[in-house]
C-alpha positions as a printed NumPy array, in Angstrom:
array([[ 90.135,  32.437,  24.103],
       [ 87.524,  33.575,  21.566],
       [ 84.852,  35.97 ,  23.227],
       [ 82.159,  34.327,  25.633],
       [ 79.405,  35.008,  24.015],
       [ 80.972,  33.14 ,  21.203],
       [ 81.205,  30.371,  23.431],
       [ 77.86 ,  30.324,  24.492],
       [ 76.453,  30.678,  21.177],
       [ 78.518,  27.789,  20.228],
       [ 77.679,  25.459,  23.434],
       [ 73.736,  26.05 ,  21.897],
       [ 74.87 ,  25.023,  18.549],
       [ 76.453,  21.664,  20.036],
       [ 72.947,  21.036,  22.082],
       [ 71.164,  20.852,  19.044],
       [ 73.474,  18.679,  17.6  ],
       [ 73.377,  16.201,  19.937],
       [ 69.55 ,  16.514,  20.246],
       [ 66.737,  13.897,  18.85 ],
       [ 66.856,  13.113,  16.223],
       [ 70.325,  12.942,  16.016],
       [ 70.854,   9.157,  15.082],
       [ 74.403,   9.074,  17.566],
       [ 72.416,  10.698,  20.093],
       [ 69.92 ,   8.463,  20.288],
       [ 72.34 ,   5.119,  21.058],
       [ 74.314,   6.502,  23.883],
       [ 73.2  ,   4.895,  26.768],
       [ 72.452,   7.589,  29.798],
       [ 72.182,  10.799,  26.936],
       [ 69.073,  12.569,  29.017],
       [ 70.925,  12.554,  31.82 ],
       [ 73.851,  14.911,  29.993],
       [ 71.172,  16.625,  28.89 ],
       [ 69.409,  17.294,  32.301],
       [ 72.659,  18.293,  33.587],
       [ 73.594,  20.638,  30.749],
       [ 70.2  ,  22.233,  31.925],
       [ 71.294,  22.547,  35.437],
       [ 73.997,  24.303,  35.083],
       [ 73.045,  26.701,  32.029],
       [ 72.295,  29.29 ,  34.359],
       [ 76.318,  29.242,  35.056],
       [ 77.522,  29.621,  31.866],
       [ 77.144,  25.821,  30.194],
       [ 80.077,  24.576,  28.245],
       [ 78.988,  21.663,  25.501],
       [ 81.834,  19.973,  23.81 ],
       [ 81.988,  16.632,  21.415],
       [ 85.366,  14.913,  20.595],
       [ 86.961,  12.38 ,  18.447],
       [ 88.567,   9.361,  20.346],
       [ 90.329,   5.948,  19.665],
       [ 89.141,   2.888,  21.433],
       [ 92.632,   2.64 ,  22.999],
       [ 92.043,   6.477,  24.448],
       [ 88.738,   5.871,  24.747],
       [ 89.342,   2.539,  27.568],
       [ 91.883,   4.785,  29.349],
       [ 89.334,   7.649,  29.987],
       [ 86.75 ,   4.851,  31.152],
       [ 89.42 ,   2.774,  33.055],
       [ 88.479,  -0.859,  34.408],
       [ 85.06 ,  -0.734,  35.4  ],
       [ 84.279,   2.708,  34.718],
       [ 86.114,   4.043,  37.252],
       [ 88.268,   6.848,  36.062],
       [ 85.359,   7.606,  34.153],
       [ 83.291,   8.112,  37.399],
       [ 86.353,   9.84 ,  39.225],
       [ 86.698,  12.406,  36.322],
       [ 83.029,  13.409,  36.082],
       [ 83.324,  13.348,  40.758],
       [ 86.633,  15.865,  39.762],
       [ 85.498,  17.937,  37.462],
       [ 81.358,  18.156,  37.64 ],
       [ 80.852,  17.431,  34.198],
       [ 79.088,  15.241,  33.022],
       [ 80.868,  12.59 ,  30.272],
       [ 79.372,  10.313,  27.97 ],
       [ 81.565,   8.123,  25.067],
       [ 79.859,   6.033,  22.901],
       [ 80.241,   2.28 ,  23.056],
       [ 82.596,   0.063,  21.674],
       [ 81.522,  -0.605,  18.575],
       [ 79.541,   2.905,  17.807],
       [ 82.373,   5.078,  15.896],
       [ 81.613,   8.84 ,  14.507],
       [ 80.338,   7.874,  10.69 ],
       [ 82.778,   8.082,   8.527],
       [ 85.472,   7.521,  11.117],
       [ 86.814,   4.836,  13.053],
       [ 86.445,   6.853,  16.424],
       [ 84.263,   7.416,  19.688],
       [ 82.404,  10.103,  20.302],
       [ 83.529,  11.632,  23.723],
       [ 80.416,  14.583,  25.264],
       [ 80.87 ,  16.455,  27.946],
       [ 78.698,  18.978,  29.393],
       [ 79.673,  21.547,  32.455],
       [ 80.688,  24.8  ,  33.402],
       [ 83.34 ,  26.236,  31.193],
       [ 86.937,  25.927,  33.166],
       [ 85.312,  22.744,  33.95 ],
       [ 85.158,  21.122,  30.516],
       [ 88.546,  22.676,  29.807],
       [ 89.556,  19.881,  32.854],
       [ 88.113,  17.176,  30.313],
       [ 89.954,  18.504,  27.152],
       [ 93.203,  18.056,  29.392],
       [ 92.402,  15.046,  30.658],
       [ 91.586,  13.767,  26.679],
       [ 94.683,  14.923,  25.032],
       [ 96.543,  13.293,  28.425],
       [ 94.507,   9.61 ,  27.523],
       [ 95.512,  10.182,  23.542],
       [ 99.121,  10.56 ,  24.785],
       [ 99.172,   7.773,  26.979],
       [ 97.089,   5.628,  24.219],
       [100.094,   6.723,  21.505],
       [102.634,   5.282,  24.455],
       [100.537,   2.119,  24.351],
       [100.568,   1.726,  20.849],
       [104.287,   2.828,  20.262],
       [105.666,   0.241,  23.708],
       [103.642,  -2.692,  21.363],
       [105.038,  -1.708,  17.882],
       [108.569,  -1.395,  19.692],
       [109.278,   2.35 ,  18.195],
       [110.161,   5.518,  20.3  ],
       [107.069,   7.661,  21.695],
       [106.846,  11.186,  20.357],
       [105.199,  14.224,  21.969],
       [102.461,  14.16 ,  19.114],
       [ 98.781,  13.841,  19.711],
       [ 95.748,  14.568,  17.605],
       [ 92.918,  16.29 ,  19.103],
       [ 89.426,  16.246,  17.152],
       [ 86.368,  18.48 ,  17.532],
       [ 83.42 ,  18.281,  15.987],
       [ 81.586,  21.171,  15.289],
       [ 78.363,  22.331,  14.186],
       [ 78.301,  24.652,  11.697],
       [ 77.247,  27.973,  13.221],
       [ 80.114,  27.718,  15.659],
       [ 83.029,  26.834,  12.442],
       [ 82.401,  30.547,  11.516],
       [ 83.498,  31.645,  14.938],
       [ 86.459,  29.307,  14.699],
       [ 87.944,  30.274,  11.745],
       [ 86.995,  34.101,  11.679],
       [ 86.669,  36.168,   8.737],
       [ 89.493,  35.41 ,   6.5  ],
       [ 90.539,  32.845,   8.504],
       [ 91.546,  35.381,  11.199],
       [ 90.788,  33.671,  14.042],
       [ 92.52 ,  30.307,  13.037],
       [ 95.848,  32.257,  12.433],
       [ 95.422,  34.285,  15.929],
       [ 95.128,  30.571,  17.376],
       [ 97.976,  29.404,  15.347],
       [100.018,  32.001,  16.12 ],
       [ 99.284,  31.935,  20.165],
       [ 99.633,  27.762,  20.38 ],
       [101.574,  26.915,  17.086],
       [ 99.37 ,  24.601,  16.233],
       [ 97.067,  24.861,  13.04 ],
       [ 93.24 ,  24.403,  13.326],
       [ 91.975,  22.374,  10.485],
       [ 88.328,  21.953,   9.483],
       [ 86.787,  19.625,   7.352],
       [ 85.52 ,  21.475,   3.951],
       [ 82.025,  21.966,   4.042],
       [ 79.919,  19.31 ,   2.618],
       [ 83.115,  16.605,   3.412],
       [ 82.24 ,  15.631,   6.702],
       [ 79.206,  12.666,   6.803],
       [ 77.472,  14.12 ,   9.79 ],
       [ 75.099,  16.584,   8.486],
       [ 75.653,  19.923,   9.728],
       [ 78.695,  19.547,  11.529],
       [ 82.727,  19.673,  10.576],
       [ 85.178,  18.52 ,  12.7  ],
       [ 88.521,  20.06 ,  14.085],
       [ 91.931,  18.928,  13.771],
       [ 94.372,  19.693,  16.164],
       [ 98.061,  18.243,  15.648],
       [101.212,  18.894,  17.246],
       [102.908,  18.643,  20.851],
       [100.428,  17.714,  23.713],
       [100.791,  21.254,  25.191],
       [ 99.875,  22.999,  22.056],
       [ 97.261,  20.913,  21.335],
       [ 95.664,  21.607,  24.643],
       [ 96.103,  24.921,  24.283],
       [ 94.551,  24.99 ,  21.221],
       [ 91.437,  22.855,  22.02 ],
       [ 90.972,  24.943,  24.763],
       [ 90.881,  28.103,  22.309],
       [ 88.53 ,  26.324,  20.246],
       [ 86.15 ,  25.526,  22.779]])
C-alpha cells in the first residue's frame, strides 16, 4: 500500500472535502456524527474514504430497515453514511458512500462495497436474463492533494498498482469532474483485483 503518511495526508484531504460548505455534505442526514467519530479515533490513525455507488448496491449495503447497515458499522467500528435516494454525486447517477475509522477497518467497508456491487450486478444480470460476470466497478473520489499520491510522478504509482492487482487506476482529467476540487477513481476488473486495488488506493 502507498506509505502511511500518504494515507494520512490523504484521510485530511477527504475531511475537508466533506466539510461545510460542501453542498453534499450538508444533506446527509447524521454527517456530524461521522465527523465526531472521525475525531475520536484520529488519535489511532483515522482512515476517511468516499465512494461511488448504485441505488441497487447502495439498498444492499443498507438492507431492509437499515440493518446491514447498522451490523456493518457494529462489525467494523466505522462509521457509514450514503446519501439518500434521490441525492446522486453531480454529474453522476450514483450515491455517495463515507466511511470514517481506523485504517484495516475501512479496508472491511471497501470489501464489503465491491461484495454489494457484485451482488447488485447478479441482481441486475438474474432480471435481464444474461450470465453474471466477475466484473465490478469500484469508484473513489478524491480530492486533489491526495490524486498526486495516487498516480505518482510519471504515473509511477498507478503502474506499481497496476502491476501488483492488474487492474488500472483511472482518474478523471483535471477540471472534468463537476465537484470542485476532487477527481474520482476508477477501478474495473475482477472483484478480487478491484479490492485489491481500492485498498491500495486508500
Amino acid at each position: 500500500q502507498v506509505a502511511v503518511v500518504h494515507h494520512h495526508r490523504a484521510a485530511a484531504a477527504f475531511l475537508k472535502t466533506c466539510s461545510p460548505p460542501n453542498v453534499l455534505a450538508q444533506r446527509w442526514e447524521g454527517i456530524a456524527s461521522a465527523r465526531s467519530k472521525l475525531q475520536t479515533c484520529k488519535k489511532n490513525g483515522p482512515g476517511y474514504l468516499k465512494m461511488l455507488v448504485s441505488n441497487v448496491t447502495a439498498g444492499i449495503l443498507i438492507g431492509k430497515g437499515g440493518q446491514s447497515l447498522k451490523e456493518l458499522e457494529a462489525a467494523t467500528g466505522c462509521n457509514v453514511k450514503l446519501s439518500s435516494a434521490n441525492h446522486f454525486y453531480p454529474g453522476s447517477g450514483h450515491r455517495v458512500v463515507c466511511v470514517a475509522g481506523k485504517e484495516e477497518a475501512v479496508e472491511s467497508v471497501i470489501a464489503t462495497v465491491v461484495e454489494a456491487t457484485l451482488e447488485a450486478e447478479r441482481h441486475v444480470a438474474q432480471k435481464e436474463q444474461r450470465e453474471v460476470d466477475d466484473r465490478v466497478t469500484l469508484q473513489i473520489a478524491l480530492p486533489f492533494s491526495a490524486c498526486g499520491l495516487v498516480i505518482g510522478k510519471g504515473g509511477s504509482v498507478q503502474k506499481e498498482i497496476a502491476d501488483k492487482t492488474g487492474i488500472a487506476v483511472k482518474i478523471t482529467p483535471k477540471g472534468e469532474n463537476v465537484v470542485p476540487n476532487e477527481r474520482v477513481a476508477s477501478l474495473v476488473g475482477n472483484s478480487r483485483g478491484v479490492l485489491a486495488a481500492g485498498v491500495e488506493v486508500f
